[in-house]
Short mmCIF file of C-alpha atoms and ligand atoms in Angstrom, two decimals:
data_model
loop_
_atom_site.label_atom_id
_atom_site.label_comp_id
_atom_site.label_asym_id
_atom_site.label_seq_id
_atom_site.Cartn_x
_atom_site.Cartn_y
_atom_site.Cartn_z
CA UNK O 1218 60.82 111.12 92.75
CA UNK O 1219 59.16 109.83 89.85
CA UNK O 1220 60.57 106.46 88.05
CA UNK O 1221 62.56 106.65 85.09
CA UNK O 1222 63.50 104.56 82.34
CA UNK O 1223 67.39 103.94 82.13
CA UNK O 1224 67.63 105.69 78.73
CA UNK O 1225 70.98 106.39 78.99
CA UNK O 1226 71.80 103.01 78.55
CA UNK O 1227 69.57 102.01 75.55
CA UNK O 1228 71.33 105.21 73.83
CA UNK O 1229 74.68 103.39 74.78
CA UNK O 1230 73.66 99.87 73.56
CA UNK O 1231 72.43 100.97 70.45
CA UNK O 1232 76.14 103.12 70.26
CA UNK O 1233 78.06 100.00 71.28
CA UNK O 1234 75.99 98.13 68.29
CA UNK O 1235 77.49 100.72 65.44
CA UNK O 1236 80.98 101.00 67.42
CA UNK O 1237 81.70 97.31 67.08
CA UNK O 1238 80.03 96.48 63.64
CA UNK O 1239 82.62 99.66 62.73
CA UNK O 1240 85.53 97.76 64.64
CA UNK O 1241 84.86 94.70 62.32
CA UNK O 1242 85.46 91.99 65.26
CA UNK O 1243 88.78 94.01 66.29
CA UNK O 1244 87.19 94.27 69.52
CA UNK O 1245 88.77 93.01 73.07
CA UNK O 1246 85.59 93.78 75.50
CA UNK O 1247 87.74 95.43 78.59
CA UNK O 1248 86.37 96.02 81.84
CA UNK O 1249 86.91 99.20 84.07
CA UNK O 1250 86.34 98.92 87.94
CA UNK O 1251 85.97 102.71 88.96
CA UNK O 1252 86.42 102.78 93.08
CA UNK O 1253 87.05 105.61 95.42
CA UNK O 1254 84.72 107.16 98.19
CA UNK O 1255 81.54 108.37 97.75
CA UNK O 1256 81.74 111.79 96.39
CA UNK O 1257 84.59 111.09 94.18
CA UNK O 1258 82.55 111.20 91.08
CA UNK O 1259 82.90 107.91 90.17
CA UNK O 1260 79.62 107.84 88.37
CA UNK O 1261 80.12 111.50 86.61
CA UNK O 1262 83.30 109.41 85.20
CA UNK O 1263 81.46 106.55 84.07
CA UNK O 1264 79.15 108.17 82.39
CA UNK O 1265 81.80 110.35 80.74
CA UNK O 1266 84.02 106.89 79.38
CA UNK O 1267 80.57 105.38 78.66
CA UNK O 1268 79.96 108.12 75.82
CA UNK O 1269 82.91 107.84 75.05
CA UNK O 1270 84.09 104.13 74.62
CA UNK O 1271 80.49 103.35 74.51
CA UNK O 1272 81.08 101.04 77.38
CA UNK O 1273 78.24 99.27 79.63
CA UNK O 1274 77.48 101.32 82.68
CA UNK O 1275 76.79 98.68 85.12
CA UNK O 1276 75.69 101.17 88.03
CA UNK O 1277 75.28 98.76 91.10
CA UNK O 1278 72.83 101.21 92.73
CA UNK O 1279 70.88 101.39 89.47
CA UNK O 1280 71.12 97.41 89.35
CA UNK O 1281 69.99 97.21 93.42
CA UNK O 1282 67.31 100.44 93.07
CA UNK O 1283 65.29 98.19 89.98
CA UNK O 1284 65.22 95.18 92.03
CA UNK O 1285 63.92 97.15 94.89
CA UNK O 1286 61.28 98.87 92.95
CA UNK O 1287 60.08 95.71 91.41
CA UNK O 1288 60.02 93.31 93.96
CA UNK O 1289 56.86 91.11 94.85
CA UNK O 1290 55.62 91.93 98.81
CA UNK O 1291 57.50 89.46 100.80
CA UNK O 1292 59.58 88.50 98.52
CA UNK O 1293 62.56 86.16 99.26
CA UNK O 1294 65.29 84.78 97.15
CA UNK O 1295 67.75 82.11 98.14
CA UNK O 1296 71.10 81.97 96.96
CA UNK O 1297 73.50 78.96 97.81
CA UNK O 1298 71.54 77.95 100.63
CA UNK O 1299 70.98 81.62 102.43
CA UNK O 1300 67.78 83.62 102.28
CA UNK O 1301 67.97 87.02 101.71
CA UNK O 1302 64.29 89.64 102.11
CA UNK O 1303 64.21 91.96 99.70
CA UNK O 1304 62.30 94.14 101.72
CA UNK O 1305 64.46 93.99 104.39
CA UNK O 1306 67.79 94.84 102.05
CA UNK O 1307 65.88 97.80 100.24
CA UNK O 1308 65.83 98.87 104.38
CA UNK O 1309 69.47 98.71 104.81
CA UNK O 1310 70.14 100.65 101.82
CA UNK O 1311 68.02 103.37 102.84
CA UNK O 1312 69.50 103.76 106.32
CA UNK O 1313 72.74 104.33 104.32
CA UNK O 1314 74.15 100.60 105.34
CA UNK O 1315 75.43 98.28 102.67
CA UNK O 1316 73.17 96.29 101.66
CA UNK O 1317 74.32 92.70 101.76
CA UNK O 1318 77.34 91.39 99.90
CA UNK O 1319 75.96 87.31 98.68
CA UNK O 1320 72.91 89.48 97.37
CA UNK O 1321 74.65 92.30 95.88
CA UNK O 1322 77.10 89.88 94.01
CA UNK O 1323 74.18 87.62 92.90
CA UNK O 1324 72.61 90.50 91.14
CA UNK O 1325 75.87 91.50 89.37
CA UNK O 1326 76.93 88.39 88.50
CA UNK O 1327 74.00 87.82 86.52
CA UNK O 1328 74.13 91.02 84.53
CA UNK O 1329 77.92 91.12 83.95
CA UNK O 1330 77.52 87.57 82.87
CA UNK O 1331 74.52 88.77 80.79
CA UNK O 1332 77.04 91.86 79.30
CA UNK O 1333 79.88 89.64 78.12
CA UNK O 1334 77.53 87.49 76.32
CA UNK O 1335 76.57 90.31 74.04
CA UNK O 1336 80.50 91.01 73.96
CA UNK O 1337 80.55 94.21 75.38
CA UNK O 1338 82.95 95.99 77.52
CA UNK O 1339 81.83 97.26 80.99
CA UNK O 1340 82.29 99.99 83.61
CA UNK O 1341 81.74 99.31 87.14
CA UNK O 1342 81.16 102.49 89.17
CA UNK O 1343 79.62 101.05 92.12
CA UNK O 1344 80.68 97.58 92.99
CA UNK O 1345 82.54 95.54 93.95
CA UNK O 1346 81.87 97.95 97.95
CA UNK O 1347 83.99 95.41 99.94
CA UNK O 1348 86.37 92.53 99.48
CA UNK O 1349 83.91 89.82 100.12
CA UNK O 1350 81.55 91.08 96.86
CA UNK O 1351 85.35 91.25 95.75
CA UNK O 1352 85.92 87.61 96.04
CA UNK O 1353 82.71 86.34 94.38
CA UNK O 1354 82.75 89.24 91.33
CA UNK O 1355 86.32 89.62 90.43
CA UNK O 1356 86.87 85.85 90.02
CA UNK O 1357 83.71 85.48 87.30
CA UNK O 1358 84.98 89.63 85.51
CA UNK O 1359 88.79 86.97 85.26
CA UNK O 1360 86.98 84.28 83.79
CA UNK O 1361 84.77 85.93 81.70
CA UNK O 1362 86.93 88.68 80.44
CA UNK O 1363 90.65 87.49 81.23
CA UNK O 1364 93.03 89.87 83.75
CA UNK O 1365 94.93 91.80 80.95
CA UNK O 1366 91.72 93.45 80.06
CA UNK O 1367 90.50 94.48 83.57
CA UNK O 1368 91.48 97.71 84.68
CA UNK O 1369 90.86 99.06 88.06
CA UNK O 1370 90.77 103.29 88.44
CA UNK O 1371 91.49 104.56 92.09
CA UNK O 1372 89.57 107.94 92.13
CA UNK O 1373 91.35 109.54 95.41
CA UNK O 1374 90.15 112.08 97.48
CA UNK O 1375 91.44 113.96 100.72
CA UNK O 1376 88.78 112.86 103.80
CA UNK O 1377 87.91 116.58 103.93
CA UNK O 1378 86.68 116.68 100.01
CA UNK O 1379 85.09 113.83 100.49
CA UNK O 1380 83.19 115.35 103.54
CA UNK O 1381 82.28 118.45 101.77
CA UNK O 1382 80.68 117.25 98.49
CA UNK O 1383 78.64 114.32 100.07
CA UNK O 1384 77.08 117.45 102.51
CA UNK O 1385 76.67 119.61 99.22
CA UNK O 1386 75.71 116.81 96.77
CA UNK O 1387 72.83 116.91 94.72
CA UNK O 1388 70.87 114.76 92.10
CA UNK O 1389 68.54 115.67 88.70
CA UNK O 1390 64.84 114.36 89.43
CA UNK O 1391 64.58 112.99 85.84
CA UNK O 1392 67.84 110.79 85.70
CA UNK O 1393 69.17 111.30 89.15
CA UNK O 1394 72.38 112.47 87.43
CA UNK O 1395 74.86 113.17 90.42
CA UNK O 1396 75.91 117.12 90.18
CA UNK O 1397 78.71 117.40 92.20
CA UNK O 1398 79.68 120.18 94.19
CA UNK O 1399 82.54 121.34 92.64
CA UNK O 1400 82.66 125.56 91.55
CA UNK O 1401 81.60 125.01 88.05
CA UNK O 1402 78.53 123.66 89.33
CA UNK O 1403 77.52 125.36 92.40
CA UNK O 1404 75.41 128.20 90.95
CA UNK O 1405 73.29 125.25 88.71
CA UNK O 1406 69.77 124.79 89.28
CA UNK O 1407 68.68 122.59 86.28
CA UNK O 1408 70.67 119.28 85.16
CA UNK O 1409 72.98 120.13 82.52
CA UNK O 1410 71.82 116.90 80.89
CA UNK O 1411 68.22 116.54 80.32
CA UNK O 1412 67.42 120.06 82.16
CA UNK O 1413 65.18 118.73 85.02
CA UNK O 1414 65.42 120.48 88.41
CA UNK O 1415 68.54 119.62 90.98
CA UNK O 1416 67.43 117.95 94.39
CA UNK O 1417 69.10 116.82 97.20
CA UNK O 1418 69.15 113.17 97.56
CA UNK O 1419 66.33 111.43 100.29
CA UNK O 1420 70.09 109.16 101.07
CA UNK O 1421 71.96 112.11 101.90
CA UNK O 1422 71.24 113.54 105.92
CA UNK O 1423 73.83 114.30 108.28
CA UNK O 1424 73.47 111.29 109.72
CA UNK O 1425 73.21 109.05 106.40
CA UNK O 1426 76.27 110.43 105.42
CA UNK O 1427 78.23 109.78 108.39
CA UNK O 1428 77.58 106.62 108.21
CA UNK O 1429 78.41 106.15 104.74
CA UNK O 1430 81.87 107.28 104.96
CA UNK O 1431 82.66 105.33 108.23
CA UNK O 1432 81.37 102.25 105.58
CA UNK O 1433 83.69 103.55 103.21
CA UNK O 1434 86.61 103.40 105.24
CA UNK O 1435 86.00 99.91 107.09
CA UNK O 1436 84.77 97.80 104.36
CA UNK O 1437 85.54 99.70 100.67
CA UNK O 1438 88.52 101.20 101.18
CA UNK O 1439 90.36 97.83 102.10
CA UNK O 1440 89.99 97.15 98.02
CA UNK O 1441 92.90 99.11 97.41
CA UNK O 1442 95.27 96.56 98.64
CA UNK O 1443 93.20 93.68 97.52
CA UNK O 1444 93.28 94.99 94.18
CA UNK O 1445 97.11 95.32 94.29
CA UNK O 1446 97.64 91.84 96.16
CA UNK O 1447 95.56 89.88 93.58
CA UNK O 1448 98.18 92.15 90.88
CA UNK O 1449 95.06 93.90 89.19
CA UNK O 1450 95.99 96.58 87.13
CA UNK O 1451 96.03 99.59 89.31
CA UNK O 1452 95.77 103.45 88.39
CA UNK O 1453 95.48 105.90 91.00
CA UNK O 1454 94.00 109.11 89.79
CA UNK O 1455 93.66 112.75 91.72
CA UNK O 1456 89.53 112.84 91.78
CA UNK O 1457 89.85 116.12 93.95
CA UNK O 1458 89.99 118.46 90.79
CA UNK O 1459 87.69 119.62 87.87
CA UNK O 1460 85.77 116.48 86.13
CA UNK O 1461 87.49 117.39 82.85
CA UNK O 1462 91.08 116.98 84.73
CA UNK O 1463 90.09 113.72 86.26
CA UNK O 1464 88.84 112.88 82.86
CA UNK O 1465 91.70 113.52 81.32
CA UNK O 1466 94.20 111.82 83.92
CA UNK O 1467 92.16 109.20 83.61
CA UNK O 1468 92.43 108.92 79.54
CA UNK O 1469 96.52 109.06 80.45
CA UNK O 1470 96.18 106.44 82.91
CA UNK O 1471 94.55 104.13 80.40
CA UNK O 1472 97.28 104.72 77.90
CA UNK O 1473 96.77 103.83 73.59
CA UNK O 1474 95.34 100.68 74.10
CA UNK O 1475 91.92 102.77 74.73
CA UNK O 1476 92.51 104.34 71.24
CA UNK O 1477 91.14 101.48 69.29
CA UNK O 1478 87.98 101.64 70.95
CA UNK O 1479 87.52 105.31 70.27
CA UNK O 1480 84.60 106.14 67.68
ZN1 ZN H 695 69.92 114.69 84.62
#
């Protein structure tokens, strides 16, 4: 897999630029939390409100993979008094474990806190993955952006969908899009985006994704009553149909308030 350059979200930035010069200051930057298991299309989604609101895609795996890739040899970092390997995370994430929550939430932190300051609105598609990161993420998203603008999305699927498109999932080489498997997609060999070819994932073995889900269930899932405890506001949306019908539930879910940010 060769490297890419993330030029999705330079396209985006330079988007968000026009949309809120256009919006002359009318502008509320509101947050989306997109959660659900893996396979839910949680990132097909974010990409889809990104072009659309011209959000910030703030893909944790995106955020996690360029740390990885640009790491020093040996390098350590220390946050509030425990040491975390780099190395030894980029390991973890590769055997399909989560990689760990104080150094997950460190690296978000920073960029979310990095994305408000330019005043933009954000989507996050792939963290917070357990109620620690929760507790250390939610808390500065409050502060920074206040609770009436955070929204959390629920994408639900049965246990048997989820099963099936994780062992049918592929990726694009060029942007590691995520293709779903899904029947409008099955007979696709190029990436409807940028037209490089379809892989499967290196992540995605039997065994890889076995222990993903199991992951899901003990640590992410437990979200969706943190998220309702902590009176977030909560949408649950049907993510076992076509993208453009989760799109679209999703667009109802949000309600007119989203309006105003349409260009
Ligand atoms: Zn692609």
């Amino acid at each position: 897999m060769k490297p890419s350059k993330n030029c999705s979200q330079v396209t985006a930035d330079e988007k968000t630029k026009i949309a809120l010069k256009n919006l002359n200051g009318n502008h509320t930057p509101q947050v989306l939390v997109l959660f659900g298991p893996p396979g839910a299309g949680k990132g097909t989604q974010a990409e889809l409100l990104t072009q659309k609101f011209y959000f910030y895609n703030l893909d944790t795996s995106r955020v996690l993979e360029e740390k990885f890739k640009n790491a020093k040899p040996g390098e350590k970092i220390e946050i509030s008094g425990e040491v975390f390997d780099v190395a030894e995370e980029a390991q973890k994430r590769h055997k399909g474990v989560l990689v760990s929550v104080g150094f997950t939430a460190f690296l978000m932190n920073k960029r979310i806190a990095e994305i408000h300051g330019l005043g933009k609105s954000l989507i996050l598609s792939g963290s917070p993955r357990s109620v620690a990161e929760a507790e250390i993420e939610m808390p500065a998203l409050e502060e920074l952006y206040g609770k009436e603008n955070i929204t959390v999305l629920y994408l639900d699927l049965t246990p048997e969908q989820t099963m099936f498109r994780n062992s049918n999932r592929r990726i694009c080489e060029l942007m590691r899009h995520s293709i779903l498997y899904i029947p409008e997609n099955a007979t696709l060999k190029r990436c409807p985006l940028d037209g490089s070819r379809l892989v499967r994932r290196d992540l995605d073995t039997p065994e890889t994704i076995k222990l993903r889900l199991e992951e899901y269930a003990q640590t992410t899932l437990p979200l969706k009553n943190y998220y309702q405890e902590k009176g977030f506001n909560f949408k649950t949306i049907n993510a076992g149909q076509f993208v453009e019908d989760v799109f679209a539930d999703i667009l109802a879910a949000l309600g007119p308030k989203f309006k105003v940010y349409e260009i």
